[in-house]
Short mmCIF file of C-alpha atoms in Angstrom, two decimals:
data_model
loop_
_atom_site.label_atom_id
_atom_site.label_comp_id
_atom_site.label_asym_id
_atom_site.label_seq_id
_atom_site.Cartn_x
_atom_site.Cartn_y
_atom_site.Cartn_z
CA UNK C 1 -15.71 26.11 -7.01
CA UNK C 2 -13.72 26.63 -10.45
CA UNK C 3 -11.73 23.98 -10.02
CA UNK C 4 -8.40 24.37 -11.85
CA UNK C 5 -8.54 27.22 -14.06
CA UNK C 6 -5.81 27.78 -16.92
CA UNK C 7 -5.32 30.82 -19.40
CA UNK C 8 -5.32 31.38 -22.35
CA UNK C 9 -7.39 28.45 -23.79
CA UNK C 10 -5.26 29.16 -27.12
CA UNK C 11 -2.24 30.92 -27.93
CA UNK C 12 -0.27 31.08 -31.50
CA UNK C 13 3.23 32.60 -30.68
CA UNK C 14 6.22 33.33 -33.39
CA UNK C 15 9.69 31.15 -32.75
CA UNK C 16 11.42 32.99 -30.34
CA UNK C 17 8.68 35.08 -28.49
CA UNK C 18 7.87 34.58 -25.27
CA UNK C 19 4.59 34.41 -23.24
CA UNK C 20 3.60 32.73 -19.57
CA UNK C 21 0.96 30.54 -18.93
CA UNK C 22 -1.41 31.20 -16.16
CA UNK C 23 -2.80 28.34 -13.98
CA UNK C 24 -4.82 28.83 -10.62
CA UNK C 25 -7.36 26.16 -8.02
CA UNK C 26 -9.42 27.25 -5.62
CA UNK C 27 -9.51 24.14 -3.78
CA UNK C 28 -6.23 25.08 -1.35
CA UNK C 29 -4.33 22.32 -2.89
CA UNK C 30 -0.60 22.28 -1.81
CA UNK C 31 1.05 20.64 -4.67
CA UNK C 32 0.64 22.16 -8.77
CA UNK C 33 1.95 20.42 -11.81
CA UNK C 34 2.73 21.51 -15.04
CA UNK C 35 2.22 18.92 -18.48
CA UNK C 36 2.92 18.72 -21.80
CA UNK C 37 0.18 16.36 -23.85
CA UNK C 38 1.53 15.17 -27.24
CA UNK C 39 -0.01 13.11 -29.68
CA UNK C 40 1.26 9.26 -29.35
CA UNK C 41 3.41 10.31 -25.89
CA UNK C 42 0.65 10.62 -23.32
CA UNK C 43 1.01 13.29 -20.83
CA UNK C 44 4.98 14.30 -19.44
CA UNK C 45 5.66 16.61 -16.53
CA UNK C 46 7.48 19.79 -17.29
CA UNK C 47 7.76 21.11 -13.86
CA UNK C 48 5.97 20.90 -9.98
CA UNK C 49 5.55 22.64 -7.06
CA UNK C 50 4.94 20.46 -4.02
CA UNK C 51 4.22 23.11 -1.98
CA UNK C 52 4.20 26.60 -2.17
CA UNK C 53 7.75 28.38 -2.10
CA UNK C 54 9.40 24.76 -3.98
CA UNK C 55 9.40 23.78 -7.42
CA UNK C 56 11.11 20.97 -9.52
CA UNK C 57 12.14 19.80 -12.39
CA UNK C 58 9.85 16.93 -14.33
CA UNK C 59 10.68 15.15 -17.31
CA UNK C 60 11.09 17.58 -19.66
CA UNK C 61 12.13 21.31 -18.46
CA UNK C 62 14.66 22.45 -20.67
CA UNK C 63 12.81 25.73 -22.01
CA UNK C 64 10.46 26.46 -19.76
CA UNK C 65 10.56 28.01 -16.27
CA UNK C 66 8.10 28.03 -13.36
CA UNK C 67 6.68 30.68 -10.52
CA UNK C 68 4.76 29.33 -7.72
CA UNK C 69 3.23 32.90 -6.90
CA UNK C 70 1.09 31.52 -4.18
CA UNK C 71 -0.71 28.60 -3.10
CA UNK C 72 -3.50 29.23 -5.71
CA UNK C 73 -1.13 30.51 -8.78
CA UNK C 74 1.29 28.11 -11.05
CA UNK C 75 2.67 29.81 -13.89
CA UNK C 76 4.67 28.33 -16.21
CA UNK C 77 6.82 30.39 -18.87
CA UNK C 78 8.58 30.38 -22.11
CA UNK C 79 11.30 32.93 -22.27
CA UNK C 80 12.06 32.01 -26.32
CA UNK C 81 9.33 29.84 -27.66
CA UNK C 82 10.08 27.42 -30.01
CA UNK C 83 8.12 24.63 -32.97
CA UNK C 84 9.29 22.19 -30.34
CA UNK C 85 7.29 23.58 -27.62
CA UNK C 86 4.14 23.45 -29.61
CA UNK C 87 1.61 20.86 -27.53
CA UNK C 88 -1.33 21.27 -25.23
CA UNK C 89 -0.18 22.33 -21.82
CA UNK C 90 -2.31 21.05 -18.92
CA UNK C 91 -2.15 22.40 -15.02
CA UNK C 92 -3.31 20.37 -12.03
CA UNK C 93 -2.83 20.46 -8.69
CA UNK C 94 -3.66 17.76 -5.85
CA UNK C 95 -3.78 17.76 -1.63
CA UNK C 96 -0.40 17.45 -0.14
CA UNK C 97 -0.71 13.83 0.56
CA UNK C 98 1.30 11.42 -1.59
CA UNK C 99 -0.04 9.89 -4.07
CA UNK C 100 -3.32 11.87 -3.96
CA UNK C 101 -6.14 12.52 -6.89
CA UNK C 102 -4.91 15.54 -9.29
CA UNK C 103 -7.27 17.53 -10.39
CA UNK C 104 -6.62 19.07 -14.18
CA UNK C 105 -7.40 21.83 -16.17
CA UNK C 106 -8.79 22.39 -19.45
CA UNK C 107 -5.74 23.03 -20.76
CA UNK C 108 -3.87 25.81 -23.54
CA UNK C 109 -3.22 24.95 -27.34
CA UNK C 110 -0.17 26.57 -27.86
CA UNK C 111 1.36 26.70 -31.75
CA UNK C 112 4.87 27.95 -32.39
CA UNK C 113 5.45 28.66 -35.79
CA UNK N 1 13.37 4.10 -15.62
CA UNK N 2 9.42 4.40 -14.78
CA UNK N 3 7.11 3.58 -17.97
CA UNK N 4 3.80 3.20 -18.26
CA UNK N 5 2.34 1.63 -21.43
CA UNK N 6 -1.05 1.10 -23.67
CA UNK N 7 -2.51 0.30 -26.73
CA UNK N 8 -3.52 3.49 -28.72
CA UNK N 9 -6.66 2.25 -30.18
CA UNK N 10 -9.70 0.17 -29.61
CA UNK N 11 -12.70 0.01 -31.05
CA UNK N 12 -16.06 -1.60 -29.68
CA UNK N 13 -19.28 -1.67 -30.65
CA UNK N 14 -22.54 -0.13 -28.43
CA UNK N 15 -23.57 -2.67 -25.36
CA UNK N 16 -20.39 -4.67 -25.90
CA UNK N 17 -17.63 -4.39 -22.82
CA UNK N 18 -14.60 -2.69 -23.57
CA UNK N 19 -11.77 -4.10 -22.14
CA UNK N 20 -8.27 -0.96 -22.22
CA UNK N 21 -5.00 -2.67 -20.73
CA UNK N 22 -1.92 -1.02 -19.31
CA UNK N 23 1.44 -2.17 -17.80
CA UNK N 24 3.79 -0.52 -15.63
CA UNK N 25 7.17 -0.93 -14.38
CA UNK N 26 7.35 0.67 -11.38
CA UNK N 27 6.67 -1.94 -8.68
CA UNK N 28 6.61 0.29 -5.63
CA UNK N 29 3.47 2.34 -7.16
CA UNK N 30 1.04 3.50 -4.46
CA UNK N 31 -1.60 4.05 -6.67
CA UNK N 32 -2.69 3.31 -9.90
CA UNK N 33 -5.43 5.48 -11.60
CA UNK N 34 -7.48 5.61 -14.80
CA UNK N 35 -8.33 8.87 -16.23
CA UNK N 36 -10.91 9.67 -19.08
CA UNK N 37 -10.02 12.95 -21.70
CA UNK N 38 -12.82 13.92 -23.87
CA UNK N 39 -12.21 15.74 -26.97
CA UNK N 40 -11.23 19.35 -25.82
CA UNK N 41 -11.39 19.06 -22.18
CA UNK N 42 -8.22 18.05 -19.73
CA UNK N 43 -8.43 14.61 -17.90
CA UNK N 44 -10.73 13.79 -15.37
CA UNK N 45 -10.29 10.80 -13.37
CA UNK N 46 -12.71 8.02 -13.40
CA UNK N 47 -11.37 5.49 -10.89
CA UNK N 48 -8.11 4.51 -9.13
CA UNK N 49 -7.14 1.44 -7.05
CA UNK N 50 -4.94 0.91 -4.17
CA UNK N 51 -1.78 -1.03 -4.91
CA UNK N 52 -2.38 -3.76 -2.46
CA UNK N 53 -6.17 -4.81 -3.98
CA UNK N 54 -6.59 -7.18 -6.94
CA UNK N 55 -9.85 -5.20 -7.97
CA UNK N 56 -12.06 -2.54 -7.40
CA UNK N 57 -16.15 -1.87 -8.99
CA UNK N 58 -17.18 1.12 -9.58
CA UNK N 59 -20.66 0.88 -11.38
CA UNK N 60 -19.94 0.01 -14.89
CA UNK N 61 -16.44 -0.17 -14.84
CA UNK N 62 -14.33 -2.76 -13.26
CA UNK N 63 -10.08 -2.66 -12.08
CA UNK N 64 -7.92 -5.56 -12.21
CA UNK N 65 -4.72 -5.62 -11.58
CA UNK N 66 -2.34 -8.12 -11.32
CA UNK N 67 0.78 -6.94 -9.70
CA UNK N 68 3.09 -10.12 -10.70
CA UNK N 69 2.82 -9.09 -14.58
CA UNK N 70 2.54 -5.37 -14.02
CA UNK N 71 -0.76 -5.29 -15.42
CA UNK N 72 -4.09 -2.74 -15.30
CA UNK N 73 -7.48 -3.29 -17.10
CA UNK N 74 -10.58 -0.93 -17.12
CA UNK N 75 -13.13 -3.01 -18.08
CA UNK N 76 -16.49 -0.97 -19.08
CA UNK N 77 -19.44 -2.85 -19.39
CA UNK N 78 -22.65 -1.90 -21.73
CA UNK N 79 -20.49 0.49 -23.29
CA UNK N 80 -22.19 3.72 -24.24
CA UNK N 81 -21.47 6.28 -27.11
CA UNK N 82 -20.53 8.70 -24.49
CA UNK N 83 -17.42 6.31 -23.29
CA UNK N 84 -16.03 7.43 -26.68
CA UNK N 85 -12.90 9.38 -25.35
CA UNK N 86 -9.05 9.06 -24.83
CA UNK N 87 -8.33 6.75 -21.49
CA UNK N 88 -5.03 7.64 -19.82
CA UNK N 89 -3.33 4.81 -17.16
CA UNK N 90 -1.32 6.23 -14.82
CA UNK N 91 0.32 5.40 -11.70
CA UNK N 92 1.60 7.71 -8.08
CA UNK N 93 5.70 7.08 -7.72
CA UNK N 94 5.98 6.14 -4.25
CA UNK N 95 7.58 8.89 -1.77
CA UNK N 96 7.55 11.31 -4.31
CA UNK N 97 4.45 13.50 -6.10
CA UNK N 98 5.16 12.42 -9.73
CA UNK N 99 2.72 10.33 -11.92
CA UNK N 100 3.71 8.50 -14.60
CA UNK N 101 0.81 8.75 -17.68
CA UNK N 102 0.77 6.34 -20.50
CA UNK N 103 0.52 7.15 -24.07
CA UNK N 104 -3.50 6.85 -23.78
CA UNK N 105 -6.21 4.68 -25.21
CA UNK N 106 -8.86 5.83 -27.13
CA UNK N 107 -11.65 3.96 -27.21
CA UNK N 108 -14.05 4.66 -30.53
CA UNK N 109 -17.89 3.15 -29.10
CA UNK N 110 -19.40 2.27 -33.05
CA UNK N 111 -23.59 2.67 -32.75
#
């Protein structure tokens, strides 16, 4: 088993470009998260996908949207990048119960310049 | 709103017990989980515990929490050079499937 795969591992985009992030388990989770890791803030939710065919919003979606292709693929995607956006983004995913371990990826180092 | 809170740094030296601290606001968490990032890598978790139990051992490290003040340890005893990493607190919001992270923790383990 992979786990939770994510890709790129880095990306360096120009202010207003746009690119998706790929995320995919093999594990037959039900539920997928998207996060945003910034220095002195911890980890904040950008969007999830309880099950496949739903997503929702987290914390902090404005400029960024979400496909839930499947149950294995999460994508997440930035229509007009911009300095804002630049962070680590981390996938995971976890079982469908409540409340449940997640499981995360290795994440992408994205840089908007 | 839910917030989870930690110290950013702590520093210990090798065989001492690190002690990393959290508080939450949320009192209907289900449960409460510590995660370990090491440089470069995403978060793996180390341990969680059940909102009803005071503590939970697991090996070297040890939960408390104290749900009157809101309060999480980790407690790792005989702490190695490999604990050196970024801990992350976080807690399940009950009836949904959001966590809450803190800021993170990271521990520096001085030979």
């Amino acid at each position: 088993n992979a786990g939770v795969t994510q890709t790129p591992k880095f990306q360096v985009l120009k202010t207003g470009q746009s690119m998706t992030l790929q995320c995919a388990q093999d594990m037959n989770h039900n539920s997928m998260y998207w996060y945003r890791q910034d220095p002195g803030m911890g980890l904040r939710l950008i969007y999830y996908s309880a099950s496949e065919g739903t997503t929702d919003k987290g914390e902090v979606p404005n400029g960024y949207n979400v496909s839930r292709l499947n149950k294995r693929e999460f994508s997440l995607r930035l229509e007009s990048a911009a300095p804002s956006q630049t962070s680590v983004y981390f996938c995971a995913s976890q079982r469908a119960e409540l409340a449940d371990t997640q499981y995360f990826g290795p994440g992408t180092r994205l840089t908007v310049l | 709103g839910e917030d989870v809170e930690q110290s950013l740094f702590l520093s210990v030296r090798e065989g001492d017990s690190s002690v990393i601290n959290c508080t939450y606001t949320d009192s209907s968490s289900t449960y409460l989980y510590w995660y370990k990032q090491e440089p470069g890598a995403g978060l793996q978790l180390l341990t969680y515990i059940f909102s009803n139990m005071d503590m939970k051992q697991d090996q070297r490290l040890t939960v408390l929490l104290n749900k009157k003040d809101k309060h999480l340890s980790l407690r790792i005893a005989d702490t190695q050079t490999g604990d050196s990493a970024i801990y992350f607190c976080a807690e399940s919001i009950k009836g949904t499937y959001k966590y809450i992270f803190g800021t993170g923790t990271r521990l520096k383990v001085l030979a």
